[in-house]
Coordinates of C-alpha atoms and ligand atoms in Angstrom, one line a residue:
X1 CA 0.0 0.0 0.0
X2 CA 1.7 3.5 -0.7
X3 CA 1.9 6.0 1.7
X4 CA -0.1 9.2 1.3
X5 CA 1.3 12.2 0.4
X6 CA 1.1 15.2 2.5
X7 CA -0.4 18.6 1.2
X8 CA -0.1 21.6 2.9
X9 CA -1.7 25.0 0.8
X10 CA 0.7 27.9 1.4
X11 CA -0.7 31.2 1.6
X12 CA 0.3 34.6 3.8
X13 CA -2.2 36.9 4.7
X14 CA -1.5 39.5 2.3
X15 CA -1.9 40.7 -1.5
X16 CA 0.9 39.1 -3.2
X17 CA 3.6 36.2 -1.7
X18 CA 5.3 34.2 -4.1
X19 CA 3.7 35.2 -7.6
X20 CA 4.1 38.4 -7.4
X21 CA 2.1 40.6 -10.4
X22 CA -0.2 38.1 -10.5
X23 CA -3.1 39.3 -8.0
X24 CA -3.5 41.6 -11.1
X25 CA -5.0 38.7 -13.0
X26 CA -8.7 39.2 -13.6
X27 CA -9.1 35.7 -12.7
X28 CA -7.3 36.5 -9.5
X29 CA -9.0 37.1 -6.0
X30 CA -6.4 38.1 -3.6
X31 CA -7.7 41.6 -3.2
X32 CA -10.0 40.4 -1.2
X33 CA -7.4 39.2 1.4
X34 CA -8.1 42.0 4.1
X35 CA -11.7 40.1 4.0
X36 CA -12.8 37.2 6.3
X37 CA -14.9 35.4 4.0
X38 CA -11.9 35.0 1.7
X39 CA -10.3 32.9 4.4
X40 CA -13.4 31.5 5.4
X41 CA -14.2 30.3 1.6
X42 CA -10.6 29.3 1.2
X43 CA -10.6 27.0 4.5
X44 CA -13.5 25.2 3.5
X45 CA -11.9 24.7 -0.5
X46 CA -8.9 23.2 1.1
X47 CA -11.4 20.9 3.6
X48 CA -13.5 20.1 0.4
X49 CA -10.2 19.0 -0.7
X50 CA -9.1 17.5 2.0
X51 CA -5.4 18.8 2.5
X52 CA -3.3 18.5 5.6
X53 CA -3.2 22.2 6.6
X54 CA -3.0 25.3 5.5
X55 CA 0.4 27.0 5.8
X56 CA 0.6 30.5 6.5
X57 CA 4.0 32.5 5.9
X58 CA 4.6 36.0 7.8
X59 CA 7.3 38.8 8.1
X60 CA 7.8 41.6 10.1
X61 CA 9.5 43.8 7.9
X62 CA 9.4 45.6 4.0
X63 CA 12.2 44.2 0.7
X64 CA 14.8 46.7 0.7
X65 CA 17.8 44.7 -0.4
X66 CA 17.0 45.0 -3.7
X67 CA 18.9 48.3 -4.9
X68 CA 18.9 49.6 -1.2
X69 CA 15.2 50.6 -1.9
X70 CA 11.4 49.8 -0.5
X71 CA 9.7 50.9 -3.8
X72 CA 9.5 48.0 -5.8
X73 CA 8.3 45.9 -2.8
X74 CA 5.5 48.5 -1.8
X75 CA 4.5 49.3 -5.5
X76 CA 4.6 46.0 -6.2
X77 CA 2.2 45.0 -3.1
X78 CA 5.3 41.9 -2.1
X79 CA 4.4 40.4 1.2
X80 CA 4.0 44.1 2.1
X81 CA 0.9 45.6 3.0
X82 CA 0.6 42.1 5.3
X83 CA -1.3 41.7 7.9
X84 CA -1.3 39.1 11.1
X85 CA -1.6 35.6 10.3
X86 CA -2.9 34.3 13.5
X87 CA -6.3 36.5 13.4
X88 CA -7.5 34.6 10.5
X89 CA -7.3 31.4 12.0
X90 CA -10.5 31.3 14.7
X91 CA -12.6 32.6 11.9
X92 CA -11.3 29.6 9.6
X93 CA -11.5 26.9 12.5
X94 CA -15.2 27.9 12.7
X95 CA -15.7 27.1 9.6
X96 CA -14.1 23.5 9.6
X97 CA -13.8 20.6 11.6
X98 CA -10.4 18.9 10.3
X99 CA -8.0 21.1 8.7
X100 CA -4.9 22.2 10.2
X101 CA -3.2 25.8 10.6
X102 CA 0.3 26.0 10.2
X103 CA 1.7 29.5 11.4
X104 CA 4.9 31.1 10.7
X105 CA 6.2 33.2 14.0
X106 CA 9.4 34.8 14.6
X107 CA 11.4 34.0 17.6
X108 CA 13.4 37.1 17.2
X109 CA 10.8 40.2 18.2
X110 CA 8.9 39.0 20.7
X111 CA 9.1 37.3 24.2
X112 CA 7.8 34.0 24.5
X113 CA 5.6 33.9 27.1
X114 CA 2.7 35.7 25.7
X115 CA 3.5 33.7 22.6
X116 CA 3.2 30.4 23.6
X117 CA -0.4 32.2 25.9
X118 CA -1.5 32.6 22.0
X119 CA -0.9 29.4 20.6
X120 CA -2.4 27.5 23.3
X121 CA -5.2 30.2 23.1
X122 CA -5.3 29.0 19.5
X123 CA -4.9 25.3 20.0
X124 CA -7.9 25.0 22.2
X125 CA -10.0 27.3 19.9
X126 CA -9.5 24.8 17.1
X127 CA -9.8 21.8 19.0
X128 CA -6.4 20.5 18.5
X129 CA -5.5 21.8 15.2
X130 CA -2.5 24.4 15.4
X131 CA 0.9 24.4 14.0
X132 CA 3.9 26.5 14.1
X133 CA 5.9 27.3 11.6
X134 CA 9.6 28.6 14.0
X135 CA 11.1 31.5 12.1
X136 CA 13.9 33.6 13.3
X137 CA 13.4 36.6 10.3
X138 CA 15.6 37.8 7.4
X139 CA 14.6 41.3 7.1
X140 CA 16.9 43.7 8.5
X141 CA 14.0 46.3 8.7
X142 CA 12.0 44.0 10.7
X143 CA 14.8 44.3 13.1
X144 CA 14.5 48.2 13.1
X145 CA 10.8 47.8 13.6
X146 CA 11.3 46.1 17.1
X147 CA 14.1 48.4 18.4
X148 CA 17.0 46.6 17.2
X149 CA 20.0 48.6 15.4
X150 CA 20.5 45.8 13.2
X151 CA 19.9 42.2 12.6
X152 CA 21.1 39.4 15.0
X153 CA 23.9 37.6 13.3
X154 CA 22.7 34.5 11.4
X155 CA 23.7 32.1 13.6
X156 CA 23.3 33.4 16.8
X157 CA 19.4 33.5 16.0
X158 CA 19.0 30.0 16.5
X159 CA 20.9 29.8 19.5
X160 CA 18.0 32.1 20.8
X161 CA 15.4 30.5 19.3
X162 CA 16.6 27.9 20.9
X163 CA 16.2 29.4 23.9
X164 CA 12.9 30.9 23.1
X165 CA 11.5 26.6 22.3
X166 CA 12.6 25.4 25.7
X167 CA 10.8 28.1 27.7
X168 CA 7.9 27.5 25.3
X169 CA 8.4 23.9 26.0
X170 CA 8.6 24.2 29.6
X171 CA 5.3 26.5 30.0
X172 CA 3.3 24.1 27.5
X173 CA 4.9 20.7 28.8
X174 CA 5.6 21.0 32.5
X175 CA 4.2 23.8 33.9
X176 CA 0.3 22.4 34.2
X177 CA 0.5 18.5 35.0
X178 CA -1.9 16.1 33.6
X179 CA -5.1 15.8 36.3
X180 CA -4.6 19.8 37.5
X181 CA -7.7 20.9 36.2
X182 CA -10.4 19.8 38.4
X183 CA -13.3 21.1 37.5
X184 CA -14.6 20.0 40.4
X185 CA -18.3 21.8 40.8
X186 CA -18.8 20.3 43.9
X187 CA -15.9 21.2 46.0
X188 CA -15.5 24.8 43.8
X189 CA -11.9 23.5 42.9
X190 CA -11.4 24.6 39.5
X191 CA -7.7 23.5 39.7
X192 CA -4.9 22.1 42.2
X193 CA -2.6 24.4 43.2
X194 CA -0.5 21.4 43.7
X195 CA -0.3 20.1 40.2
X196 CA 0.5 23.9 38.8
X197 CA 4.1 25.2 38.2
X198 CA 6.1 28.3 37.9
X199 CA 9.0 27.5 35.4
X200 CA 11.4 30.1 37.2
X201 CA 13.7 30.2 33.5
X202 CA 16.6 32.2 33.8
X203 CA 18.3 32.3 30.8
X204 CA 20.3 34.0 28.4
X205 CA 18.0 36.1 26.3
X206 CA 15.0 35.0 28.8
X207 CA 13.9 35.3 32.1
X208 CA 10.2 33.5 32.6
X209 CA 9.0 32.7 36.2
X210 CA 5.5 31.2 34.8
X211 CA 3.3 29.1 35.7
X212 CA 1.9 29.6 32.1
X213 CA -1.5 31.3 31.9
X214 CA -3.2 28.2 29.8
X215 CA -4.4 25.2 31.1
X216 CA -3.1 22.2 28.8
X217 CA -4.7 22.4 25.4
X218 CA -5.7 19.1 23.2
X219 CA -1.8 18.9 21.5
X220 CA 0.0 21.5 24.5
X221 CA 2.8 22.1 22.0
X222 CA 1.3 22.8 18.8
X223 CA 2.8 20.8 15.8
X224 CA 6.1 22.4 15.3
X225 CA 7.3 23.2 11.6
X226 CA 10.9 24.6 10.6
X227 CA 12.1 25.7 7.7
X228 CA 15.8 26.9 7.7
X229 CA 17.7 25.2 5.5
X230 CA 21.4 26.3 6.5
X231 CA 23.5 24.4 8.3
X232 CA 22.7 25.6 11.4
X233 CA 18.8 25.6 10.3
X234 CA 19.1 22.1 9.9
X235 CA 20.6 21.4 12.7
X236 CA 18.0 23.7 14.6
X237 CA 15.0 21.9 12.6
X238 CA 16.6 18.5 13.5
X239 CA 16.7 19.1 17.3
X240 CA 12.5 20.3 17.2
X241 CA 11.0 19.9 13.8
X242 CA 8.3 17.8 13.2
X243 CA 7.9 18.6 9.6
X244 CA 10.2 20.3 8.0
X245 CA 9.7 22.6 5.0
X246 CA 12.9 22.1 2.7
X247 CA 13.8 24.5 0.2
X248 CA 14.9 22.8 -3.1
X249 CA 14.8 23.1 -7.2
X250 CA 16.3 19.6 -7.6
X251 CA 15.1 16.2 -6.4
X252 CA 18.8 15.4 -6.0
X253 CA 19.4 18.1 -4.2
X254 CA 16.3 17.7 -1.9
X255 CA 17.2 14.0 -1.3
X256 CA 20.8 15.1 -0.1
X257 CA 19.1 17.9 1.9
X258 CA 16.6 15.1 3.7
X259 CA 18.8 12.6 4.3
X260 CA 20.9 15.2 6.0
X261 CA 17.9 16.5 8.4
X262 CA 17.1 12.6 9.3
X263 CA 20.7 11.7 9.8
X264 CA 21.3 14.8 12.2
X265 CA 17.7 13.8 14.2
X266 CA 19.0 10.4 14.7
X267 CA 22.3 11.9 16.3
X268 CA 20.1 13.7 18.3
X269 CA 18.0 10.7 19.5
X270 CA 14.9 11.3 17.4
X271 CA 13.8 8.8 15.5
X272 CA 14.2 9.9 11.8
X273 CA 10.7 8.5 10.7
X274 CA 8.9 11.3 13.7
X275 CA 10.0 13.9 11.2
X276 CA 7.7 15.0 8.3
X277 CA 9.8 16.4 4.8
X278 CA 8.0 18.3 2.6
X279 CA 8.8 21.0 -0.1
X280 CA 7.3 23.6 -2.3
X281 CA 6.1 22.9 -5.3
X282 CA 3.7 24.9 -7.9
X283 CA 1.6 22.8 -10.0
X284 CA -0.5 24.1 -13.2
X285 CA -3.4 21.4 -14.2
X286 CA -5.9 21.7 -17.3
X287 CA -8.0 19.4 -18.8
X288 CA -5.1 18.7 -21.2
X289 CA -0.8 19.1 -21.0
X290 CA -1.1 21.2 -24.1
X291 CA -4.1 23.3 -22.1
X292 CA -1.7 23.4 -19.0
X293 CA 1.5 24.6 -20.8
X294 CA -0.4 27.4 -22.8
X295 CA -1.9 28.7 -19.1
X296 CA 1.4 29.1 -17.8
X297 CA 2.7 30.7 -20.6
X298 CA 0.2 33.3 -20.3
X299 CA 0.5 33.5 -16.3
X300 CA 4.3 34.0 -16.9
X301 CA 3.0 37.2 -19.1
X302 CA 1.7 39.1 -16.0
X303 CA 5.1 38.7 -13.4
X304 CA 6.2 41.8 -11.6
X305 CA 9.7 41.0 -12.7
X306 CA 11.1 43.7 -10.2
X307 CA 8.5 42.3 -7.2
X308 CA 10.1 38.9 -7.8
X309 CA 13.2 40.0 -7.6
X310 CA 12.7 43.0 -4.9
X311 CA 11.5 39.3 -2.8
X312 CA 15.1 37.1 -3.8
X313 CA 17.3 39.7 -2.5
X314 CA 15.7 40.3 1.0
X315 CA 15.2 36.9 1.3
X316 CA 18.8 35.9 0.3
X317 CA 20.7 39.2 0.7
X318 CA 22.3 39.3 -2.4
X319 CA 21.4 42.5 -4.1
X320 CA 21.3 41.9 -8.1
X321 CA 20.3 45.5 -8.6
X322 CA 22.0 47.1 -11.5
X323 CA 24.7 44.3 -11.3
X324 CA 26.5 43.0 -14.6
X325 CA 24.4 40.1 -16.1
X326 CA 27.9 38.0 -16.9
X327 CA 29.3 38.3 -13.7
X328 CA 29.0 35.2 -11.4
X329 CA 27.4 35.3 -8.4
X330 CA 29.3 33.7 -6.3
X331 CA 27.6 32.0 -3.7
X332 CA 28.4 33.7 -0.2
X333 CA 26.9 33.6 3.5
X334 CA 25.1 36.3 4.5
X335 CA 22.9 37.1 7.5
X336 CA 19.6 36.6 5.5
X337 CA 18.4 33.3 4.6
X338 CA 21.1 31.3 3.0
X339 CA 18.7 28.4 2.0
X340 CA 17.8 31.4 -0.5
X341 CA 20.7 31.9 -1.3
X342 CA 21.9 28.4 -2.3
X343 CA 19.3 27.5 -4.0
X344 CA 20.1 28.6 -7.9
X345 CA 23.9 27.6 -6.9
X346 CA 22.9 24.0 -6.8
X347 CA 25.5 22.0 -8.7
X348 CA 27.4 25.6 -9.4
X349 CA 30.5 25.9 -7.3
X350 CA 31.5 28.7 -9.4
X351 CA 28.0 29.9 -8.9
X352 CA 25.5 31.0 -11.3
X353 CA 25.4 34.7 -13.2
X354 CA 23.9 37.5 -12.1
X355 CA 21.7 37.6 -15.0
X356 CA 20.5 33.5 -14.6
X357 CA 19.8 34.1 -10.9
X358 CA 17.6 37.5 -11.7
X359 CA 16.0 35.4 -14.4
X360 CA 15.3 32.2 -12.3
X361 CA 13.7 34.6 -9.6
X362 CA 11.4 36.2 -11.9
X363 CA 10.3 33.2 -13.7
X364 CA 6.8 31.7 -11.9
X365 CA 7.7 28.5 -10.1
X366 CA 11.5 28.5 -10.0
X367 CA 12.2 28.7 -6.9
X368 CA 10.1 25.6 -6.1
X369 CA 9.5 22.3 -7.8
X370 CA 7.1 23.0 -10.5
X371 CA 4.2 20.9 -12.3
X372 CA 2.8 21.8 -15.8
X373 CA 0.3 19.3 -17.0
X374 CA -2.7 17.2 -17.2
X375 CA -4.0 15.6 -13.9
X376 CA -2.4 12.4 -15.1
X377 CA 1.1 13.6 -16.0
X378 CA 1.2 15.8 -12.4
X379 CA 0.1 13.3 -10.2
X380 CA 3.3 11.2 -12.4
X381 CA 5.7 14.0 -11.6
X382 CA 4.2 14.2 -7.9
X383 CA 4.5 10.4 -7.6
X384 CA 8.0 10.8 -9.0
X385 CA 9.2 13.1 -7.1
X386 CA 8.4 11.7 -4.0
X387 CA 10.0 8.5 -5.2
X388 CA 12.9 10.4 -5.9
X389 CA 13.4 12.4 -2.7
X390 CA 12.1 10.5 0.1
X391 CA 10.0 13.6 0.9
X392 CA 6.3 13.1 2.9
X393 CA 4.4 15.5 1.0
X394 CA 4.5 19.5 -0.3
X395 CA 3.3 22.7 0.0
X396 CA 1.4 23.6 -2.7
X397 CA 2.0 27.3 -4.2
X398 CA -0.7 29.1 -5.7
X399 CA -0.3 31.2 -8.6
X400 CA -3.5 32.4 -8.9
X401 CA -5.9 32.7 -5.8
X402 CA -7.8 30.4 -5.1
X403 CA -8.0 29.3 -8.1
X404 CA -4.8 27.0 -8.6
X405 CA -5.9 25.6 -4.9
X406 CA -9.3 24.8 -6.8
X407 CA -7.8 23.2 -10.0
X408 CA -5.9 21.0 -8.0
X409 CA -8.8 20.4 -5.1
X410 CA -11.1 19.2 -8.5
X411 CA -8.8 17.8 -10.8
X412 CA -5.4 16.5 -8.9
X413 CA -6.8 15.3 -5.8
X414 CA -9.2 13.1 -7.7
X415 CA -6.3 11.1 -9.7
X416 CA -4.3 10.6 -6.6
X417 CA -6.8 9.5 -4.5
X418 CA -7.6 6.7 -7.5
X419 CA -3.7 5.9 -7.2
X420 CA -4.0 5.8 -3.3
X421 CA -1.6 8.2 -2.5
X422 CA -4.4 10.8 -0.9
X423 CA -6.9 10.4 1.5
X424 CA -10.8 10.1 1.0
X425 CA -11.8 11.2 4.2
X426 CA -10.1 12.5 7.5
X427 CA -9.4 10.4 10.2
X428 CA -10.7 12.1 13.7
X429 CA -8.6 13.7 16.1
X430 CA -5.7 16.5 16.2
X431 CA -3.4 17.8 13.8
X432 CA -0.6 15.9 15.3
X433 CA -2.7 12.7 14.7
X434 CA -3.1 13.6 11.1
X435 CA 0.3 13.2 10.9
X436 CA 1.4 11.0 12.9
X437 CA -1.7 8.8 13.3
X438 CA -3.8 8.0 16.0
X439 CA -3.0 8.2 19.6
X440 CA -0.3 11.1 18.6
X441 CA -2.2 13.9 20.1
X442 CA 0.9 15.0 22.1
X443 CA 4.9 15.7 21.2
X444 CA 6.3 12.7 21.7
X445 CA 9.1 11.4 24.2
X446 CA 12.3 11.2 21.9
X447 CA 11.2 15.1 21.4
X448 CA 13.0 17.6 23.4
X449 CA 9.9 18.8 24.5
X450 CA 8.4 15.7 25.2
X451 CA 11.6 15.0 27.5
X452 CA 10.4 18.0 29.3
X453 CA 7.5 17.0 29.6
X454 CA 8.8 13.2 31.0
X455 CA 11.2 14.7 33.1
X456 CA 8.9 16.9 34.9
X457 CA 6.4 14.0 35.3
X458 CA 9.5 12.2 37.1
X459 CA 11.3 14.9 39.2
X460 CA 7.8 15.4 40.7
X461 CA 7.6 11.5 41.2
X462 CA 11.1 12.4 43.2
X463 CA 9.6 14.6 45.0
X464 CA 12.0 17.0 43.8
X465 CA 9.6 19.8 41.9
X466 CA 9.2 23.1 43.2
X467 CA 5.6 24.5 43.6
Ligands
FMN501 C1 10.0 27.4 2.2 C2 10.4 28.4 3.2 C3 9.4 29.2 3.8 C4 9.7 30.1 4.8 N1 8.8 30.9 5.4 C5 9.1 31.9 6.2 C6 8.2 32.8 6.7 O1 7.0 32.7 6.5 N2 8.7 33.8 7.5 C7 10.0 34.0 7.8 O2 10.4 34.9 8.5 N3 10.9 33.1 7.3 C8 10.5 32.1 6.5 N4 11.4 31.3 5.9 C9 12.8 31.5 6.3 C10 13.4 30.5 7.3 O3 12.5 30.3 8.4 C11 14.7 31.0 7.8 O4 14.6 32.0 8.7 C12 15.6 31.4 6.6 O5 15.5 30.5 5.6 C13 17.0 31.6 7.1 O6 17.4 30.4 7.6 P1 18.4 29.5 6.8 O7 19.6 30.4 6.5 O8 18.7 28.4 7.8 O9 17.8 29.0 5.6 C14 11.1 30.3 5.1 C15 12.1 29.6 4.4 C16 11.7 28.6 3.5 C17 12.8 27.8 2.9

């Protein structure tokens, strides 16, 4: 029996994210993303369709690598105006009973206590169904916007964000023991005192006494996406990944990439199969290939060539503005995202031109796999690819929205299902479940977090907790 592939839909609350030009379409209804009924509609497309989740990216910043300037990013409408992700979701939860919410937040701005108060806010408003997406930010401006003089080195952002997961971990895992809410109408005992703890962290970047505001919530740690793909990002998304969003143009590349993340969870005593890989990948689908290639030709036609490449430079920090075409571009770490960076540089070790990295950015559906066909020949090249990467699943990019979310809901989904490789109907239960099957509700113990939450369990057993 094959295994089922994983689909996420990957969307950010704002006018244009990774097709950039195209909300000008006619056919094109992202204008309407400052509106609740276009989430609304689009949660209940992607239930209808039954995907894993939807996926919501976020930064806290405007583009200004790209020739030192904010105009093409603000004419353009790229990932800026964009508003908070996390608003949308109790609107969208309302509306359905299964799907998930991934949701990308920084761990470079803000303190974590009333962060992790949100997400368990969250997780019990959904009933289970929350994800986070663990960003540390590659905007320098987003830096300004929270007091900062500049950006913390590359690096050094992970060490806080690692940090920032083990004081989330303790407030989600160990502060509020299994059996401390009573609810006890008799007695008047909503909780025991007892069974609640501060978490007294002192740290380096973080002092948290605790005990956490929220009682447990149906997962307590909500499903925990990563998607650095640097060295250190790997090594980050190894240690407290669950599923991890890979960045890749080349199955071979993407293979090297997973085998990488599973052999460095393994070293850290996590058992390689806990982790879910997945990657981006954009697929158009028509009645016919011939249909399919002549729509993407004429999608290609309305690119914001500058908005696609205003969104490559602040995500890699390479500015290509006014650079020589024939001049290599050689690849380099810089303090942005250096999965961005080394992704057109794949196979290069002289690194690509200027002039093929611009036009790589600004074509639709370069910077992630890509799928141009009938239902039969993408569900090939999605069966294929898996094959060939050992990846779990994607996140599917939409050029058009929703419309290439409801191409694929009515004509994709259909094929795969026939070849077994999607499901028919959801199981019941929490996000983590639909992952990880059924009894998975909760991180489990070869986690980090999970260890917190086991080693609480037993100092208490010790008698050794505090109160
Ligand atoms: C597919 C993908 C999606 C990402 N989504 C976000 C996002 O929504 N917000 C954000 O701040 N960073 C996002 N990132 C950036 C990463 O979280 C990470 O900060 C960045 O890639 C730098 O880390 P690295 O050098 O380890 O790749 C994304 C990266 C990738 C590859």
């Amino acid at each position: 029996m094959p295994e089922r592939i994983i689909f996420n839909a990957f969307e950010m609350n704002c006018l244009a994210h990774m097709a950039h030009g195209l909300w000008a379409h006619p056919a094109d209804n992202r204008r309407r993303y400052t509106e609740l009924s276009y989430w609304t509609d689009l949660a209940e497309l992607l239930e209808r369709g039954r995907f894993d989740a939807l996926f919501l990216a976020d930064v806290l910043g405007v583009y200004d690598t790209y020739g030192g300037s904010r105009d093409p990013a603000v004419a353009g409408g790229v990932q800026v105006p964009a508003n908070d992700p996390l608003l949308t979701v109790p609107a969208m939860a309302a509306r359905t009973e299964h799907l998930g919410f991934a949701v990308s937040v920084s761990t470079s701005y803000e303190p974590p206590f009333g962060h992790a108060r949100r997400l368990s806010t969250l997780d019990h408003l959904t009933r289970g169904r929350v994800g986070w997406n663990v960003v540390t930010s590659y905007l320098p401006g987003a830096a300004r916007n929270f007091g900062h003089s500049r950006m913390t080195p590359h690096d050094e952002r992970y060490d806080r964000a690692d940090e920032y997961l083990e004081v989330c971990y303790r407030l989600w895992e160990e502060s509020w023991e299994d059996g401390a809410v009573l609810a006890d109408r008799e007695r008047q005992r909503y909780a025991d005192p007892a069974k609640v703890h501060a978490v007294d962290h002192a740290g380096t970047w973080f002092d948290v006494a605790g005990p956490h505001l929220c009682e447990p919530s149906p997962q307590r740690t909500p499903v925990l996406y990563q998607a650095g793909n640097s060295p250190r990002g790997r090594e980050f998304a190894a240690r407290h990944a669950e599923c991890v969003f890979l960045s890749g143009v080349t199955p071979e590349g993407l293979r090297r990439d997973a085998e990488d993340i599973r052999a460095r969870a393994a070293a850290q005593g996590r058992d390689p199969r806990g982790i879910r890989l997945l990657t981006s990948l954009a697929v158009v689908v028509a009645g016919t290939g011939a249909e399919a290639r002549h729509r993407y030709a004429e999608l290609q036609g309305w690119v914001d060539r500058e908005g696609m490449l205003a969104q490559f430079c602040g995500t890699s920090g390479f500015d290509l503005h006014g650079r020589d075409r024939a001049a290599p571009l050689v690849p380099h770490r810089t303090d942005h995202g250096q999965g961005a960076a080394a992704l057109f540089a794949e196979g290069r070790p002289d690194g690509p031109t200027v002039g093929e990295t611009a036009d790589n950015a600004a074509a639709l559906g370069r910077t992630t796999l890509l799928a141009v066909g009938s239902p039969g020949e993408v569900a090939d090249r999605i069966e294929g690819w898996v094959e060939e990467t050992g990846l779990d699943g994607f996140n599917l990019v939409p050029f058009l929205a929703p419309g290439s979310f409801t191409d694929f809901v009515d004509l994709v989904v259909p094929e795969l299902q026939r070849r077994g490789r999607y499901r028919t109907e959801y199981e019941p239960g929490t996000f983590r479940e639909q992952l990880f099957g059924p009894g998975a509700a909760l991180l489990p113990a070869d986690h980090p977090g999970g260890r917190i939450r086991a080693g609480g369990a037993s100092a208490r057993t010790a008698g050794a907790a505090p109160g």
